[in-house]
GROMACS .gro file of C-alpha atoms in nm:
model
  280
    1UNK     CA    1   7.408  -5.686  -4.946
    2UNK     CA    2   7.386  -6.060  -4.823
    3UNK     CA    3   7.525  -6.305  -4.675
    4UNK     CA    4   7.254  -6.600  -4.815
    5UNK     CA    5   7.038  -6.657  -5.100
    6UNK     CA    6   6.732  -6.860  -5.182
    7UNK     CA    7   6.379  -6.822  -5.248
    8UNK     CA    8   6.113  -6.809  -4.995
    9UNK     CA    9   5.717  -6.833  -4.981
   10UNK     CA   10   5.588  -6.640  -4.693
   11UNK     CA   11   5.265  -6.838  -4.629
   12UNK     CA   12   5.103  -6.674  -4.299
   13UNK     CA   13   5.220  -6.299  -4.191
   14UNK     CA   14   5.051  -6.158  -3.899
   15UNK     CA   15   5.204  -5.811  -3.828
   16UNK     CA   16   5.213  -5.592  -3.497
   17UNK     CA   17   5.341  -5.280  -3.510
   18UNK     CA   18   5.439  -5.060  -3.212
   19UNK     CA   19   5.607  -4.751  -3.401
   20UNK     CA   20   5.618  -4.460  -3.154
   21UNK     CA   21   5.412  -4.657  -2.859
   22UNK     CA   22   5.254  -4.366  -2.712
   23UNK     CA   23   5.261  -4.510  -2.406
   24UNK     CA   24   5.628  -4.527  -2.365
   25UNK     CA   25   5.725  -4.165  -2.511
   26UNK     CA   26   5.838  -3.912  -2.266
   27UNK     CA   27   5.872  -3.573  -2.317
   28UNK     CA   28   6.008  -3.320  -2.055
   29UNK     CA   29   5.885  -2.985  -2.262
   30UNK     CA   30   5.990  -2.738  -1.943
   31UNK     CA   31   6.397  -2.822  -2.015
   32UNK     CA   32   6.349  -2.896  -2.398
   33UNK     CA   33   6.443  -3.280  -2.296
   34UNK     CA   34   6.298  -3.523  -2.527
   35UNK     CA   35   6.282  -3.921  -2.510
   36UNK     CA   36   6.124  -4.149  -2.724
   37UNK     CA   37   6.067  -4.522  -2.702
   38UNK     CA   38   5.949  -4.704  -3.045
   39UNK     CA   39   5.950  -5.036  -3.123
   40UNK     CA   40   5.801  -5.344  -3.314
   41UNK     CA   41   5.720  -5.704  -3.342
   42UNK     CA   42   5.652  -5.928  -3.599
   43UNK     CA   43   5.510  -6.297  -3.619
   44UNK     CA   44   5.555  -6.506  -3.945
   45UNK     CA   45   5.481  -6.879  -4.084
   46UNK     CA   46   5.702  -6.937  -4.371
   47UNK     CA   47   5.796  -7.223  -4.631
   48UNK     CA   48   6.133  -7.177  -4.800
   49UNK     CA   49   6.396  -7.404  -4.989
   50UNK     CA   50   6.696  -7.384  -5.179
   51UNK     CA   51   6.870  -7.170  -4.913
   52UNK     CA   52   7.175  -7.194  -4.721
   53UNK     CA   53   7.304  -7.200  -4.380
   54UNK     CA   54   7.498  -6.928  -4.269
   55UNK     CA   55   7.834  -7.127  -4.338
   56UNK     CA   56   7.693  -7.164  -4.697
   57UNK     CA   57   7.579  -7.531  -4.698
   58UNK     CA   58   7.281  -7.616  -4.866
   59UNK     CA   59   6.922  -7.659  -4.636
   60UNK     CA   60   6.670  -7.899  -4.741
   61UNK     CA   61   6.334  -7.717  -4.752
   62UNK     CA   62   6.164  -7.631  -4.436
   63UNK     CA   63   5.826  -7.481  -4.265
   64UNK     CA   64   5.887  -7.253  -3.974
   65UNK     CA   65   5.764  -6.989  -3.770
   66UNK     CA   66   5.964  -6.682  -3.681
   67UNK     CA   67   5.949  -6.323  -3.507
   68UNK     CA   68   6.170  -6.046  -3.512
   69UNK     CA   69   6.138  -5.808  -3.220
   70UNK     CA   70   6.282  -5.428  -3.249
   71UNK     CA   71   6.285  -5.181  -2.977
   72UNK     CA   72   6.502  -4.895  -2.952
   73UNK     CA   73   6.553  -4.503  -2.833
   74UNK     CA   74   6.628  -4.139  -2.875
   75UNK     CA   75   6.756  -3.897  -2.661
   76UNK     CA   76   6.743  -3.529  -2.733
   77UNK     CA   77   6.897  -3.305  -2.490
   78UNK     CA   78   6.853  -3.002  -2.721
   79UNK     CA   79   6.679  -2.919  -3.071
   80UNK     CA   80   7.011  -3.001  -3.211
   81UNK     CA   81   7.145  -3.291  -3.063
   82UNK     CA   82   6.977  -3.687  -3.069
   83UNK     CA   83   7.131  -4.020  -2.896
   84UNK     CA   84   6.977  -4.308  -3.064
   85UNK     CA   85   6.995  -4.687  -2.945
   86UNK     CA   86   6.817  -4.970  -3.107
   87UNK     CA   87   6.819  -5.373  -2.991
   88UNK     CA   88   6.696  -5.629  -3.207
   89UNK     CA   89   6.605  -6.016  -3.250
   90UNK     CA   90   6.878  -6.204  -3.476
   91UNK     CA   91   7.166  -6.395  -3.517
   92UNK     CA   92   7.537  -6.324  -3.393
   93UNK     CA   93   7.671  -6.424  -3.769
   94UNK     CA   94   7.405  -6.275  -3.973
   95UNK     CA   95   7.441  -5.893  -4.061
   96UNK     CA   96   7.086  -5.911  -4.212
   97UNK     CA   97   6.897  -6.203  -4.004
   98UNK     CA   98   6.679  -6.013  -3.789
   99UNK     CA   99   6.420  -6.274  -3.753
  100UNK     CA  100   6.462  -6.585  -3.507
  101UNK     CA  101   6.262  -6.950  -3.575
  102UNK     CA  102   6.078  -7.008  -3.266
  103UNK     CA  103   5.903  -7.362  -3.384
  104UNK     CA  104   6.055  -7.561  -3.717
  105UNK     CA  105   5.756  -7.763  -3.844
  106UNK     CA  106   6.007  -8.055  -4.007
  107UNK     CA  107   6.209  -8.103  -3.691
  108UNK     CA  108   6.509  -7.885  -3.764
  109UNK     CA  109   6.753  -7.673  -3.539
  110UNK     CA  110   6.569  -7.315  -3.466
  111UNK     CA  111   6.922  -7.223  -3.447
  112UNK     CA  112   7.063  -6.954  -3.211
  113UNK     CA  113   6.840  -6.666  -3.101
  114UNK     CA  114   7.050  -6.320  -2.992
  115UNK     CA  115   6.927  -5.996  -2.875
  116UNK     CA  116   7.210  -5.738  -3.041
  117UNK     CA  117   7.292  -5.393  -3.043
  118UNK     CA  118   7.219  -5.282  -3.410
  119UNK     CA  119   7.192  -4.883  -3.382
  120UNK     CA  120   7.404  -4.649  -3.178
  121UNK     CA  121   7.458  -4.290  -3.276
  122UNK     CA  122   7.518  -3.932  -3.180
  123UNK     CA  123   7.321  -3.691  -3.461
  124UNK     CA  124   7.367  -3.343  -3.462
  125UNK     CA  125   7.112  -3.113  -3.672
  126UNK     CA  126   7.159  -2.752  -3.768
  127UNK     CA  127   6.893  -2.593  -3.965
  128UNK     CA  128   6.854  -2.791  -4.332
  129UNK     CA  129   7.179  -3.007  -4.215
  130UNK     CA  130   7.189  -3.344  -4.035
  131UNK     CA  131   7.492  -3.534  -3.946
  132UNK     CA  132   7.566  -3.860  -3.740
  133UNK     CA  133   7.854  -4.100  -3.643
  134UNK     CA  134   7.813  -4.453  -3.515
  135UNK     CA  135   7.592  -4.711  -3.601
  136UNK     CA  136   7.287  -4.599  -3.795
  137UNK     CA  137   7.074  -4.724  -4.145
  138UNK     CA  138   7.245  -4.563  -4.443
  139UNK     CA  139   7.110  -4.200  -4.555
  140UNK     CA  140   7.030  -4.318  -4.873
  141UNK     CA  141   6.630  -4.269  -5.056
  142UNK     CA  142   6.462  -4.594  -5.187
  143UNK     CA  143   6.150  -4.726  -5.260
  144UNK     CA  144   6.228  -5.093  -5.191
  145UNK     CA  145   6.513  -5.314  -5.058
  146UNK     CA  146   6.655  -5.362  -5.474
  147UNK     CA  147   6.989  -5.146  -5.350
  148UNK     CA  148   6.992  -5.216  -4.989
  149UNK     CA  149   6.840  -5.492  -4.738
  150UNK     CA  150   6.711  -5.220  -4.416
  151UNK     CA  151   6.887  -5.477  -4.177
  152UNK     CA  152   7.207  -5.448  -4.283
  153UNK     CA  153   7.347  -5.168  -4.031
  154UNK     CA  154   7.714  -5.013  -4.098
  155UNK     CA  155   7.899  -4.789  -3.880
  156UNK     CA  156   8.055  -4.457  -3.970
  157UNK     CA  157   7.966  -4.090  -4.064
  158UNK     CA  158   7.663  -4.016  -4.275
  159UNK     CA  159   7.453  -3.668  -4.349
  160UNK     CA  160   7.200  -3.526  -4.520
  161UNK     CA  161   7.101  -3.179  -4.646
  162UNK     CA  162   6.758  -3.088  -4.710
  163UNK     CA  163   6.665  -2.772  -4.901
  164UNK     CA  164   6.346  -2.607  -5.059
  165UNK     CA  165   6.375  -2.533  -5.426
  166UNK     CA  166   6.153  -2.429  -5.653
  167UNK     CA  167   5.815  -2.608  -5.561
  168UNK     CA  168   5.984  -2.900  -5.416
  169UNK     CA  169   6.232  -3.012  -5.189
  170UNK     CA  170   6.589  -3.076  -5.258
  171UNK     CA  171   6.803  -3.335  -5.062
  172UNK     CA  172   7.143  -3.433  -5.048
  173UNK     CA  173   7.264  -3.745  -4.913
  174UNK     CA  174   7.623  -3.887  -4.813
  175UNK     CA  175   7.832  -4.088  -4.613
  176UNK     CA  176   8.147  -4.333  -4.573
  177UNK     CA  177   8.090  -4.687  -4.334
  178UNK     CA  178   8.251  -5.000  -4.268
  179UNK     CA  179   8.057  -5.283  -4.357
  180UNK     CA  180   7.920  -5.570  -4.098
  181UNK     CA  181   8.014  -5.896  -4.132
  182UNK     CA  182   7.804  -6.080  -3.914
  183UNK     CA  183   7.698  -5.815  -3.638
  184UNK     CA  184   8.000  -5.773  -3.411
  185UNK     CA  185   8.282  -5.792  -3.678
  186UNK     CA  186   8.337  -5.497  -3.975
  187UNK     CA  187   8.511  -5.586  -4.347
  188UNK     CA  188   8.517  -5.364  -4.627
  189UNK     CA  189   8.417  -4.976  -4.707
  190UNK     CA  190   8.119  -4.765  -4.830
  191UNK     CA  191   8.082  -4.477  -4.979
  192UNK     CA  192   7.778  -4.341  -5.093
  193UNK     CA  193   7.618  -4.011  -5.247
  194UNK     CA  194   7.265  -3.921  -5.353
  195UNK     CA  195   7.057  -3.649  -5.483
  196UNK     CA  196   6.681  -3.626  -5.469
  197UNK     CA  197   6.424  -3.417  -5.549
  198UNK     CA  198   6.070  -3.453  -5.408
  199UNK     CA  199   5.794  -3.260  -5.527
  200UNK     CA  200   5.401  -3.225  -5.527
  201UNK     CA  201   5.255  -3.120  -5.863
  202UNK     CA  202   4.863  -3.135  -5.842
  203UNK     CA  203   4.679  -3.409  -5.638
  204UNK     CA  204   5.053  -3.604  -5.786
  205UNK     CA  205   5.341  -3.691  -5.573
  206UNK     CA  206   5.646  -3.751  -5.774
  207UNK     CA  207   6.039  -3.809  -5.641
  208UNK     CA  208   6.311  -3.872  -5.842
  209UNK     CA  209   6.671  -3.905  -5.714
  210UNK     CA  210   7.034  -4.032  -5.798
  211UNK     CA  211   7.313  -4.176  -5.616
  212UNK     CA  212   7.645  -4.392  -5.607
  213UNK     CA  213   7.715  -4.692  -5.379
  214UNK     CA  214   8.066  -4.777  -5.405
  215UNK     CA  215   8.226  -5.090  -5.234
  216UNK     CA  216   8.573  -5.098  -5.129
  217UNK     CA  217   8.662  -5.507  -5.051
  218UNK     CA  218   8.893  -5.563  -4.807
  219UNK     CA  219   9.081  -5.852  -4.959
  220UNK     CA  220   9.365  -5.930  -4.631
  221UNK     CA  221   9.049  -5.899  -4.344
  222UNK     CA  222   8.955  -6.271  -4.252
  223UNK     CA  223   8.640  -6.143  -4.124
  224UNK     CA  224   8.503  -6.132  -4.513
  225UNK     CA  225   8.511  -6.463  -4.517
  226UNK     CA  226   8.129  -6.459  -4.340
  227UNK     CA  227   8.000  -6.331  -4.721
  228UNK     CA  228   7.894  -6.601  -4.963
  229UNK     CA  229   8.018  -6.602  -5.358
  230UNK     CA  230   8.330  -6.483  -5.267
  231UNK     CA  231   8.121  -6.138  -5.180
  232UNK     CA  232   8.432  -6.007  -4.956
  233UNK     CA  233   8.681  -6.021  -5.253
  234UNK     CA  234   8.563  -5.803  -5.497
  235UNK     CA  235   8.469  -5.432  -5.542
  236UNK     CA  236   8.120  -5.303  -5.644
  237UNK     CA  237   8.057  -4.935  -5.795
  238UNK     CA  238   7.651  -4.912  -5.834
  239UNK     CA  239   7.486  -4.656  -6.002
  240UNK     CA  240   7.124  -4.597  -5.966
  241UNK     CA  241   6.836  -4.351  -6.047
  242UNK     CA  242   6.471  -4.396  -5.946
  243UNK     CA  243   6.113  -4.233  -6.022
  244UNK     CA  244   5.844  -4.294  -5.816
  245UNK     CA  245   5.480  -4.148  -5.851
  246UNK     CA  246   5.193  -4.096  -5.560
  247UNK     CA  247   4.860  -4.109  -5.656
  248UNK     CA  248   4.504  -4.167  -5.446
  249UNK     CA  249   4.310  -4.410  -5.576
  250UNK     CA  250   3.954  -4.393  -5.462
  251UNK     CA  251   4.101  -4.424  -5.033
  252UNK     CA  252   4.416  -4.586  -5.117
  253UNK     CA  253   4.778  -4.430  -5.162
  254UNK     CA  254   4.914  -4.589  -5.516
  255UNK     CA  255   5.337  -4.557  -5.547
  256UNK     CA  256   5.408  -4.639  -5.881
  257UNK     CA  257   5.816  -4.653  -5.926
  258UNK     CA  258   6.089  -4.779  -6.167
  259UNK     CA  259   6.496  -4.841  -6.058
  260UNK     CA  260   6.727  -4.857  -6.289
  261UNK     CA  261   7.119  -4.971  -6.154
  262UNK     CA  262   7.459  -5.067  -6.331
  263UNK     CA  263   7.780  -5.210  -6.180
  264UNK     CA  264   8.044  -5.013  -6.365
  265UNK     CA  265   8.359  -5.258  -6.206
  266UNK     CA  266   8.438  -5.521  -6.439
  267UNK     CA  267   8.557  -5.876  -6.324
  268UNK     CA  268   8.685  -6.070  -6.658
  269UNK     CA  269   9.029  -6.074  -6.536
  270UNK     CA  270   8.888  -6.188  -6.207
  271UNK     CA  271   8.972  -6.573  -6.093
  272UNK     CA  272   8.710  -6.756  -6.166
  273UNK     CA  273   8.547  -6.859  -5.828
  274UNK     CA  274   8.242  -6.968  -5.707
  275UNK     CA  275   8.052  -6.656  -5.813
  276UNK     CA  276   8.250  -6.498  -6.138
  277UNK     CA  277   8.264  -6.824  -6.300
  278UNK     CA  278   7.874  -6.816  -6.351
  279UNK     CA  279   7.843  -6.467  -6.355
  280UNK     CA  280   8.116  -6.247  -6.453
   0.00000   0.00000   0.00000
């Protein structure tokens, strides 16, 4: 799901990760209180061109530097209960622009630089089941960002059900969510479902799963105006199923995959716009 397009070459990527910082973490183990502190930074020096600005107008190519800066925490009064709350770099109007220019090496605008609320949640866990409602990343298996870009956040009710069967481990995902346009407003519905199946056989990892995303426009809500292509006007019904391998190869982990997905809605009768009249 996005809100620009373009192609970009990420020339220099120097990468600090923080996940878990030991050095924050608290945990009270006499009450069964639990608080963790995570976060993460990143530092980047990219060229890209043919992109757009968030408005959609076209941006000449450009050389920048960026960082995106992540830190966030969970609360858990109880085995069964967890608080989460996450604030991140990005940009007011961007649902998926969690990385702010910091130096533009052809003289342009850095552009705005916000620190946002992009997870809030209450999760409640009861033996293989775990359910949440607020602001939290989709329960939904992947091996890349094909289906879904990790930034884009929705709000609403998702859980999971994790079983063991056989020699493996059954899981069941689902969950219904408003959309973000831009990271304050909402437009539009999801509703997704998966099923995966993860599994060990040898010195071979293997996971396969399937699942639905289905889109629900919101055609009336000015606030879908933020998408580009005309994105906020029309309904998508995904299917997907993916295989992915795990292998060792000599002191390296090797995840060999393959997605297939189809859009079952069909837009010929659609008006041609700026996106159906290439495309449909």
């Amino acid at each position: 799901m996005h809100n620009g397009r373009g192609t970009r070459s990420v020339l220099v990527l120097l990468a600090a990760s923080l996940w878990g910082l030991p050095a924050s973490a608290q945990e009270a183990e006499d009450d069964g209180l639990k608080l963790d502190v995570y976060g993460d930074f990143r530092f980047r020096i990219e060229s890209d061109w043919g992109t757009n600005e968030p408005d959609g107008a076209e941006l000449e190519g450009r050389t920048r530097a960026r960082v995106r800066a992540r830190l966030g925490a969970t609360f858990s009064p109880d085995d069964h209960v967890t608080l989460g709350l996450r604030i991140r770099t990005g940009l007011i109007e961007g649902q998926q622009v969690a990385n702010i220019t910091i130096y533009d090496f052809d003289g342009n605008n850095t552009g705005d630089a916000d620190f946002l609320f992009d997870k809030w949640f209450l999760q409640y866990r009861l033996g293989g089941l775990s359910a949440w409602v607020g602001r939290n990343s989709i329960p939904y298996w992947k091996q890349n960002q094909l289906y879904w870009d990790d930034e884009v956040i929705p709000v609403g009710f998702g859980a999971t059900y994790d079983a063991q069967v056989g020699t493996g481990k059954l899981q069941i995902n689902g969950g219904l969510f408003s959309l973000p346009a831009g990271m304050q407003a909402f437009s539009g519905r999801l509703l997704l479902g998966q099923v995966m199946y993860d599994l060990d056989i040898g010195s071979v990892g293997v996971t396969a799963a399937a699942g639905v995303l289905a889109i629900a426009a919101d055609t009336v809500d000015p606030d879908r105006l933020i998408y580009l292509d005309e994105n906020g006007d029309r309904d998508y019904t995904t299917l997907q199923a993916s295989v992915q391998t795990r292998i060792q190869a000599w002191t390296a982990p090797l995840h060999l995959g393959v997605d297939f997905a189809l859009n079952t809605e069909g837009y010929d009768d659609a008006a041609a716009g700026s996106y159906t009249e290439l495309h449909r």
